PDB file of C-alpha atoms and ligand atoms in Angstrom:
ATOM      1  CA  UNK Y   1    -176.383  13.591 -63.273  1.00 96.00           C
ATOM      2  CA  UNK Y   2    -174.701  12.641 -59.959  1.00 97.00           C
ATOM      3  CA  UNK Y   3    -171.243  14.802 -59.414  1.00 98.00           C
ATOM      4  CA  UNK Y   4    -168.854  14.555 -56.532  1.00 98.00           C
ATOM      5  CA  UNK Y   5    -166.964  17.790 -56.054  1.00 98.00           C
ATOM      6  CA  UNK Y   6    -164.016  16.427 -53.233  1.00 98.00           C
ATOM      7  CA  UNK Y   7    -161.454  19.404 -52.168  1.00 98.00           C
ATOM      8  CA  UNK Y   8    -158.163  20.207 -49.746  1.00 98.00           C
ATOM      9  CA  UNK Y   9    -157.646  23.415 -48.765  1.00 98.00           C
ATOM     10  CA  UNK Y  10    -155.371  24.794 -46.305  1.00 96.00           C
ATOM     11  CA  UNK Y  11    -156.191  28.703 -46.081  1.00 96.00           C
ATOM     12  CA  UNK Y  12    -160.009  28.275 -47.616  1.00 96.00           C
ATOM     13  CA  UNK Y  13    -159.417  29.227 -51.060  1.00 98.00           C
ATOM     14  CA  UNK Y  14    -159.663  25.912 -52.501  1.00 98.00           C
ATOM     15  CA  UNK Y  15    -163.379  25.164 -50.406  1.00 98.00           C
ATOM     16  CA  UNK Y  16    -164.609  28.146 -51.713  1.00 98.00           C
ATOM     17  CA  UNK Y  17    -163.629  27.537 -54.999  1.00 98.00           C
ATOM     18  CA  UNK Y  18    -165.467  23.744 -54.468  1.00 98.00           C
ATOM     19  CA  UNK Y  19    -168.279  25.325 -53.322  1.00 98.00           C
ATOM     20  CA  UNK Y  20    -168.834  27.517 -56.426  1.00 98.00           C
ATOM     21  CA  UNK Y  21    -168.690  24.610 -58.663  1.00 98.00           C
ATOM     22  CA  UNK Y  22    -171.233  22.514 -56.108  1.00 98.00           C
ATOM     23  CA  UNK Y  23    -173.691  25.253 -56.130  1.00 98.00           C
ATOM     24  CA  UNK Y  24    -173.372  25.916 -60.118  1.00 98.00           C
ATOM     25  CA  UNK Y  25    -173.633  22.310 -60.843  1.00 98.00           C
ATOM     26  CA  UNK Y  26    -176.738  22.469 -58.389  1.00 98.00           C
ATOM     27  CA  UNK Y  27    -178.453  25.065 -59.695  1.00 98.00           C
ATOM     28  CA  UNK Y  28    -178.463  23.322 -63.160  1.00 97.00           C
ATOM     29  CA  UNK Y  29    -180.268  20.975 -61.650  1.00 97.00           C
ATOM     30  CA  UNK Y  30    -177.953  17.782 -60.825  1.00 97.00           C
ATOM     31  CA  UNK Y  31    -177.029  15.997 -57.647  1.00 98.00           C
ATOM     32  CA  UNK Y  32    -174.087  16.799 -56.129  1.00 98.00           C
ATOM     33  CA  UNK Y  33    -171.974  15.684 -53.071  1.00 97.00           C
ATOM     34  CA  UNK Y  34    -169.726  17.539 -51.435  1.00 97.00           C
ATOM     35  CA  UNK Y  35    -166.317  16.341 -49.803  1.00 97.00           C
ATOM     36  CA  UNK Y  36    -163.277  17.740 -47.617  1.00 97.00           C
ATOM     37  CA  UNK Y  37    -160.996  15.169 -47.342  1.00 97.00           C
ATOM     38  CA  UNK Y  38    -159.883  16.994 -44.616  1.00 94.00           C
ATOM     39  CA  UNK Y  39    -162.947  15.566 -42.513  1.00 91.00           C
ATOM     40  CA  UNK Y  40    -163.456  12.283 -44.847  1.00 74.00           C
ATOM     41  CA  UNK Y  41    -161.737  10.404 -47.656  1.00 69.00           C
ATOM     42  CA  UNK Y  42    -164.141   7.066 -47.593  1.00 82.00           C
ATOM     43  CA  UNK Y  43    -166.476   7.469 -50.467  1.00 94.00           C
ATOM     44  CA  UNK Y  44    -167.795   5.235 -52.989  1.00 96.00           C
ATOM     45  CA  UNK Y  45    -166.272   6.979 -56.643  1.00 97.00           C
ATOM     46  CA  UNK Y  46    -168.519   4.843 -58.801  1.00 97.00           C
ATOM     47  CA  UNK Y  47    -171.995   6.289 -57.506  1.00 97.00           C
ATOM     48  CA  UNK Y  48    -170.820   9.002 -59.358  1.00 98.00           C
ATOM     49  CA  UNK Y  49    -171.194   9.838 -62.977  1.00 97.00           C
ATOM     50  CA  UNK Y  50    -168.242  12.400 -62.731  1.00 98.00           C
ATOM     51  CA  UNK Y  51    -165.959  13.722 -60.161  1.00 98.00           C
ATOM     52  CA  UNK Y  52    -164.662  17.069 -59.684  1.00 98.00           C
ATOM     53  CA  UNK Y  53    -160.927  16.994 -57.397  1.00 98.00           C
ATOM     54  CA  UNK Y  54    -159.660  20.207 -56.036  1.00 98.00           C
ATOM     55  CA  UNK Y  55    -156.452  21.167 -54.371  1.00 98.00           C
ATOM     56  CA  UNK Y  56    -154.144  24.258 -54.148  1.00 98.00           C
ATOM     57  CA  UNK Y  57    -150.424  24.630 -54.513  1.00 98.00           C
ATOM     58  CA  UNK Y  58    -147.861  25.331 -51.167  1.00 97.00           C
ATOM     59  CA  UNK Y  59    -144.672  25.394 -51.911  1.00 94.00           C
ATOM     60  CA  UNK Y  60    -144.602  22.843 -54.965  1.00 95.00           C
ATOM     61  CA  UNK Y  61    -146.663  20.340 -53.532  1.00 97.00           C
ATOM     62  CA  UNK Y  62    -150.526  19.467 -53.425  1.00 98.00           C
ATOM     63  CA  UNK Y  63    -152.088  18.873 -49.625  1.00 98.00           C
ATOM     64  CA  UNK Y  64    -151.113  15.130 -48.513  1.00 97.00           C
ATOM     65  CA  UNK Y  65    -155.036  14.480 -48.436  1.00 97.00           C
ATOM     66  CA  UNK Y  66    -155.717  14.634 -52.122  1.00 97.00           C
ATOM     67  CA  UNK Y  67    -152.522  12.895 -53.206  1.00 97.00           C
ATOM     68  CA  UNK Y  68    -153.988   9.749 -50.424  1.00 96.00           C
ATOM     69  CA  UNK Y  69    -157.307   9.793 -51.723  1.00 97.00           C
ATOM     70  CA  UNK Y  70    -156.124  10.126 -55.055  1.00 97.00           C
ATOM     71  CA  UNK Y  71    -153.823   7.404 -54.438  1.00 96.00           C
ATOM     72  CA  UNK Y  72    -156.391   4.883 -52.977  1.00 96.00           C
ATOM     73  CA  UNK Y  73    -159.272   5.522 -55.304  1.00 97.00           C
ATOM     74  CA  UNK Y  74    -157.385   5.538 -58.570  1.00 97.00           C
ATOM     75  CA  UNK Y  75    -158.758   2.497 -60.109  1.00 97.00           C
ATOM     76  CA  UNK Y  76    -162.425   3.858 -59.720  1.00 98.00           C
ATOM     77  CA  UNK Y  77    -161.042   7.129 -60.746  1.00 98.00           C
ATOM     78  CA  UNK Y  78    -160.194   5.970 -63.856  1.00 97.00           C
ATOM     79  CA  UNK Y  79    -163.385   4.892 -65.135  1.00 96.00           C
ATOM     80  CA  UNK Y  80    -165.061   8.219 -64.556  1.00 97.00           C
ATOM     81  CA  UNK Y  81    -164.784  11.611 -66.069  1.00 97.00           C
ATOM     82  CA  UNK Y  82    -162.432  13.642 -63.862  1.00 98.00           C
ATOM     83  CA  UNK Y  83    -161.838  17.657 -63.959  1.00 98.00           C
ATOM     84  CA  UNK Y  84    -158.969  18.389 -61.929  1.00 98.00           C
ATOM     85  CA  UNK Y  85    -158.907  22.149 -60.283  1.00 98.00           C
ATOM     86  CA  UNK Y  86    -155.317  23.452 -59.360  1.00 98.00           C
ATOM     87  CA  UNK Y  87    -155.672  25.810 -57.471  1.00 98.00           C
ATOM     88  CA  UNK Y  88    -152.863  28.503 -56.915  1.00 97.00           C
ATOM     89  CA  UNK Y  89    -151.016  31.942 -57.092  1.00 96.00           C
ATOM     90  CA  UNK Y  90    -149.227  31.124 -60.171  1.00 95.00           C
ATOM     91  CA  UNK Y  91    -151.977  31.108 -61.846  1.00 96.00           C
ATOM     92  CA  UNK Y  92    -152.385  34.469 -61.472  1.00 94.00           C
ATOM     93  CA  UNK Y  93    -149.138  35.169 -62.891  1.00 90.00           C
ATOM     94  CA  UNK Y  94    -148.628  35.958 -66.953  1.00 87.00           C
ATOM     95  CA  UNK Y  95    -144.512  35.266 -66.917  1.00 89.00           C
ATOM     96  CA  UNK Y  96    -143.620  31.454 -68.605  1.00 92.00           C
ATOM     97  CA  UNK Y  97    -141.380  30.879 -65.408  1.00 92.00           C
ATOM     98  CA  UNK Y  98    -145.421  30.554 -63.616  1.00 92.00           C
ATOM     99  CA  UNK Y  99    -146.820  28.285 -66.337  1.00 95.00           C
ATOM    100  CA  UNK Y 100    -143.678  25.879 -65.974  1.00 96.00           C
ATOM    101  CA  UNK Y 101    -143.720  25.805 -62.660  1.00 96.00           C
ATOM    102  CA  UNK Y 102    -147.066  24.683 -62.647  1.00 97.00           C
ATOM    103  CA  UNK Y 103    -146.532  21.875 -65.202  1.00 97.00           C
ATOM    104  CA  UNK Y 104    -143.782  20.788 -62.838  1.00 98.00           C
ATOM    105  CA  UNK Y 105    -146.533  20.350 -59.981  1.00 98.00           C
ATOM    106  CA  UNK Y 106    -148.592  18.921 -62.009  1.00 98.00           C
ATOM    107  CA  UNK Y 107    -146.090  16.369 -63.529  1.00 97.00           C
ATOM    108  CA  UNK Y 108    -145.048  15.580 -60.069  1.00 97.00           C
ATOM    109  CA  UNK Y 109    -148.644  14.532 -58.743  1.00 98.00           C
ATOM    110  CA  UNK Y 110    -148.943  12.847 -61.805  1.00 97.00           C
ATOM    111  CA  UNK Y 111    -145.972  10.553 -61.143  1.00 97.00           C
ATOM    112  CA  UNK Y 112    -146.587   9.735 -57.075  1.00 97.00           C
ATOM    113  CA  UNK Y 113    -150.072   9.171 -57.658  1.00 97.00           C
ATOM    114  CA  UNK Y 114    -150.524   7.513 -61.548  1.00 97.00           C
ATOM    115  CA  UNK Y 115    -153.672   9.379 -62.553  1.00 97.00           C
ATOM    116  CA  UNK Y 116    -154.320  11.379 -65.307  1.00 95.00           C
ATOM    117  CA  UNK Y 117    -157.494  13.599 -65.095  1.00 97.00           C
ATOM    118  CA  UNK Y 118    -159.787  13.961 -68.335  1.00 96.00           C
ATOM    119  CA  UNK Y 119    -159.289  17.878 -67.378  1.00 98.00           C
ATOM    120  CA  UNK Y 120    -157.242  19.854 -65.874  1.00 98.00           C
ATOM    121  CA  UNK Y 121    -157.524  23.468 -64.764  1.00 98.00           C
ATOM    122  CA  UNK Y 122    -155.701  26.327 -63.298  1.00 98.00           C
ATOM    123  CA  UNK Y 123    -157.667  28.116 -60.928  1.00 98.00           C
ATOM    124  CA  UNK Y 124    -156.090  31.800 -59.419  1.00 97.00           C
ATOM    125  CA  UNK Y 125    -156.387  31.518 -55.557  1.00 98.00           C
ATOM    126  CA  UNK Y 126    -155.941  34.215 -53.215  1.00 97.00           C
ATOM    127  CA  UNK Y 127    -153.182  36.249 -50.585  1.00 96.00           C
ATOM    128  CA  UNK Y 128    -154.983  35.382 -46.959  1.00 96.00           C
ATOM    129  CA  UNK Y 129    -152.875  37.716 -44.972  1.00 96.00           C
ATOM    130  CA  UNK Y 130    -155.567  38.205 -42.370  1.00 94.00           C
ATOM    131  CA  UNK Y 131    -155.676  34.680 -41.236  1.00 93.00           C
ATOM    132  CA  UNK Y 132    -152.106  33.637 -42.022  1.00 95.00           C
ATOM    133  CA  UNK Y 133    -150.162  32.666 -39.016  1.00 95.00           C
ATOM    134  CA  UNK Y 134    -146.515  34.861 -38.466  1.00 95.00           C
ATOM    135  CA  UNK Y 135    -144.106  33.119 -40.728  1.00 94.00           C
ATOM    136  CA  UNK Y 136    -146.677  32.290 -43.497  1.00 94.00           C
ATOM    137  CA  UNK Y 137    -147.674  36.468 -43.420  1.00 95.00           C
ATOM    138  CA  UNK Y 138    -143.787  37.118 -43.915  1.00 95.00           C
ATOM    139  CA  UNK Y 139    -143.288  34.602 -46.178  1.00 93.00           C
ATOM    140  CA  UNK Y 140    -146.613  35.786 -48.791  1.00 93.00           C
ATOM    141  CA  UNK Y 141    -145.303  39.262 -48.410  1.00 93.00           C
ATOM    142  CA  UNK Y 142    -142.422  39.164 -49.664  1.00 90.00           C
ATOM    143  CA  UNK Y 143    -144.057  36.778 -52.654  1.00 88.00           C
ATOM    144  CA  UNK Y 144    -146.248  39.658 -52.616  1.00 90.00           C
ATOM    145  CA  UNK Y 145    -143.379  42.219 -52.904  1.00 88.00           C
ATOM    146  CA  UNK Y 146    -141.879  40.666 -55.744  1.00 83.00           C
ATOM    147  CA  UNK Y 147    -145.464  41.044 -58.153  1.00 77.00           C
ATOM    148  CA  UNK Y 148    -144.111  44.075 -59.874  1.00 73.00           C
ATOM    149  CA  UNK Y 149    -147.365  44.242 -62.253  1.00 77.00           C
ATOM    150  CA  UNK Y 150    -149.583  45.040 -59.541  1.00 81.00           C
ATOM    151  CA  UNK Y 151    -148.707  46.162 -56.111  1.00 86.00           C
ATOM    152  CA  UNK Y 152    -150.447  44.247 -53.332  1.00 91.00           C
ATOM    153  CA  UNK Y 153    -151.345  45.391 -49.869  1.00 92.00           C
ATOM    154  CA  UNK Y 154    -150.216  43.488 -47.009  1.00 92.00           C
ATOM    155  CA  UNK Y 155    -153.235  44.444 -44.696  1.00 93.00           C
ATOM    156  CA  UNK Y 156    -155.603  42.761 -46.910  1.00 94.00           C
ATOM    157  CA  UNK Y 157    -156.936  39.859 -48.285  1.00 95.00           C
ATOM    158  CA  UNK Y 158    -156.683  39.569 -52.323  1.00 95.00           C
ATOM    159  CA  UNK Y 159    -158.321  37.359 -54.312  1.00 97.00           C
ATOM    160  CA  UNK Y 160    -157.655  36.856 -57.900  1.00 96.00           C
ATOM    161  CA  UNK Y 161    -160.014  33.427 -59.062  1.00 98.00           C
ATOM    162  CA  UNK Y 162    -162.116  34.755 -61.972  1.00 98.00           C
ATOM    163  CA  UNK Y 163    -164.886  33.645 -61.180  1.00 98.00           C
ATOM    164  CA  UNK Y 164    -166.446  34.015 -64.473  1.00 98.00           C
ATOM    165  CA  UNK Y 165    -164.055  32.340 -66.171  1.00 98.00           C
ATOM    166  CA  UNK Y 166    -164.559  29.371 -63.378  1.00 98.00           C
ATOM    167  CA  UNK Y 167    -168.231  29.450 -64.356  1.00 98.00           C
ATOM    168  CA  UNK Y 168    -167.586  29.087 -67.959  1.00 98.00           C
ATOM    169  CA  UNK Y 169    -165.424  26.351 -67.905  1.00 98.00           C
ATOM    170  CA  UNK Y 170    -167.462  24.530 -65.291  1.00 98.00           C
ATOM    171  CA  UNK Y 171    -170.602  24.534 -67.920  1.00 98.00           C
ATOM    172  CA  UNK Y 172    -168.589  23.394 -70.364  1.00 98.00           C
ATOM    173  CA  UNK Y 173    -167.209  20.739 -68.887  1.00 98.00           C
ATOM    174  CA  UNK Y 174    -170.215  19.401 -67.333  1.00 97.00           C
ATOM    175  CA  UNK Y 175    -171.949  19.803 -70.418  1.00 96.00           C
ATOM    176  CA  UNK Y 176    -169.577  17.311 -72.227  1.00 95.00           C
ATOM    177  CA  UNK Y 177    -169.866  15.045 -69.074  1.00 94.00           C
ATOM    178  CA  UNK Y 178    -174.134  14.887 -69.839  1.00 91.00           C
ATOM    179  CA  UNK Y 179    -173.198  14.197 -73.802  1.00 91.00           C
ATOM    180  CA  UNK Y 180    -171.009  11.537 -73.205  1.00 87.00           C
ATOM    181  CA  UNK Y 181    -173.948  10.050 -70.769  1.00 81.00           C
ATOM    182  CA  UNK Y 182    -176.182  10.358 -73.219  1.00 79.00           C
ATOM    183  CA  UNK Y 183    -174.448   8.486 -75.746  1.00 78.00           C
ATOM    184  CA  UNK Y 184    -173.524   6.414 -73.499  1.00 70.00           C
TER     185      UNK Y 184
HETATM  186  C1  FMN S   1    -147.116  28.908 -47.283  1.00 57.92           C
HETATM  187  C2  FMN S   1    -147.660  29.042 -48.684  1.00 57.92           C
HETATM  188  C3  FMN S   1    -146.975  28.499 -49.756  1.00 57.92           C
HETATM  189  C4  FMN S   1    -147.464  28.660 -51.065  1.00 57.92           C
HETATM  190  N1  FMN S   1    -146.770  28.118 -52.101  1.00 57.92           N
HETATM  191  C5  FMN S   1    -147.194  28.344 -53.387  1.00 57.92           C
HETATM  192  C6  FMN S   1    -146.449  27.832 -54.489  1.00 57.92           C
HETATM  193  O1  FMN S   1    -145.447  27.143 -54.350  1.00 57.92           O
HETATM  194  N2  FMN S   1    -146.910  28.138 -55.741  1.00 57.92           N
HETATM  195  C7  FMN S   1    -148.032  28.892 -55.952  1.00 57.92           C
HETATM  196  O2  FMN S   1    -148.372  29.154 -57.097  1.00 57.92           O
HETATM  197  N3  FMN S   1    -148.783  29.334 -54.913  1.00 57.92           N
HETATM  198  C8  FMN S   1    -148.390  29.077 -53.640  1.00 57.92           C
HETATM  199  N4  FMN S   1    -149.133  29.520 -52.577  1.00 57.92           N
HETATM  200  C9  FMN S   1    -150.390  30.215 -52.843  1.00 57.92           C
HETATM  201  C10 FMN S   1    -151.620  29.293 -52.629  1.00 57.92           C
HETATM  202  O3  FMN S   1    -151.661  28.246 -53.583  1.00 57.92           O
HETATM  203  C11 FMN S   1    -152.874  30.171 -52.723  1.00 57.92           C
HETATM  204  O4  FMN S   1    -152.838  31.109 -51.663  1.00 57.92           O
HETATM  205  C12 FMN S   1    -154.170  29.388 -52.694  1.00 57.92           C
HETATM  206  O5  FMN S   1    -155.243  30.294 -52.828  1.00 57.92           O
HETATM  207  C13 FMN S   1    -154.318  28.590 -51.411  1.00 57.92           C
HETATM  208  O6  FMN S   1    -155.513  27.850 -51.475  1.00 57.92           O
HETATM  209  P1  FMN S   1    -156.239  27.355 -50.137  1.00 57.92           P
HETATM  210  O7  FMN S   1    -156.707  28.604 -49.434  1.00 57.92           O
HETATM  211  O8  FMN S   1    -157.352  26.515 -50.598  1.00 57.92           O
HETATM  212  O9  FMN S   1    -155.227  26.576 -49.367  1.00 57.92           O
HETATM  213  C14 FMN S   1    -148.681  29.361 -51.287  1.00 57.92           C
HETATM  214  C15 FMN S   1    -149.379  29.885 -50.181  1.00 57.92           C
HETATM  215  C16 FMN S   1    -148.892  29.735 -48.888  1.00 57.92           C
HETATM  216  C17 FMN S   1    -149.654  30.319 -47.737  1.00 57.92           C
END
């Protein structure tokens, strides 16, 4: 099957987290096209079979790219199978106050850009202290000061995607994807 995996990322998190999926998918033996909308958002959705949209969380909001190419390809996006990856530090987090907050994020993309993905997914991102500029690196470490289940240090990076976990759901979604083509 063809798959387009299309990401924004702002610290790197989010392209690794693309590129996982892109090799997985891959190695299992489909095509697969891979897309920063960073460098490119022209791209023709129905040569796909199923599309794979990746973004991560700063301060409430999704990057500007995805929401635009999100917002321009909608009708096409709506007549394929779609697996939406969230990616953030939330959802590292086990309190309720994390899981509403990212329903709120989610609810909000929802509403400026209309589309409703088949699936959606919370993907754990990462602290990038070492390549944060000044006022990010104060800002994350005081968010990291306030994780009072695990202490973080401020000297390194931290990642917390399971990438397992990401593995497992992948196959299962894109196993679904090939039974609905072959019914289809
Ligand atoms: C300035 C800044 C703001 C952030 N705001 C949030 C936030 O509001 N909620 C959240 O859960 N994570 C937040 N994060 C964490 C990012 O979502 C996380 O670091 C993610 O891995 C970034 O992915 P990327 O490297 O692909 O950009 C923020 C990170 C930074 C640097």
């Amino acid at each position: 099957m063809k798959f387009l995996t299309a990401y924004a990322t702002t610290e790197g998190q989010t392209q690794k987290i693309a590129r996982f999926c892109a090799d997985q998918l891959t190695d299992s033996g489909h095509s697969v096209e891979l897309l920063n909308l960073a460098d490119d958002g022209e791209i023709d959705i129905l040569r796909f079979d199923a599309v794979i949209l990746a973004g991560s969380i700063h301060i409430g909001h999704y990057q500007k790219s995805l929401e635009n190419f999100v917002t321009a390809n909608l009708r096409d996006l709506n007549q394929r199978n779609t697996l939406f990856l969230s990616v953030s530090l939330a959802a590292a987090g086990h309190e309720e106050e994390d899981r509403m907050g990212l329903e709120h994020c989610i609810d909000v993309f929802a509403k400026a850009t209309g589309w409703v993905p088949n699936r959606i997914e919370h993907i754990a991102g990462a602290f990038r202290f070492t390549s944060y500029d000044f006022f990010r690196y104060w800002a994350m470490r005081w968010i990291a000061s306030q994780k009072e289940d695990e202490p973080v240090d401020p000297h390194k990076d931290k990642e917390y995607t399971d990438w397992d976990g990401l593995a497992a759901m992948l196959e299962d979604w894109s196993s679904g994807v090939q039974q609905q083509g072959s019914q289809a």
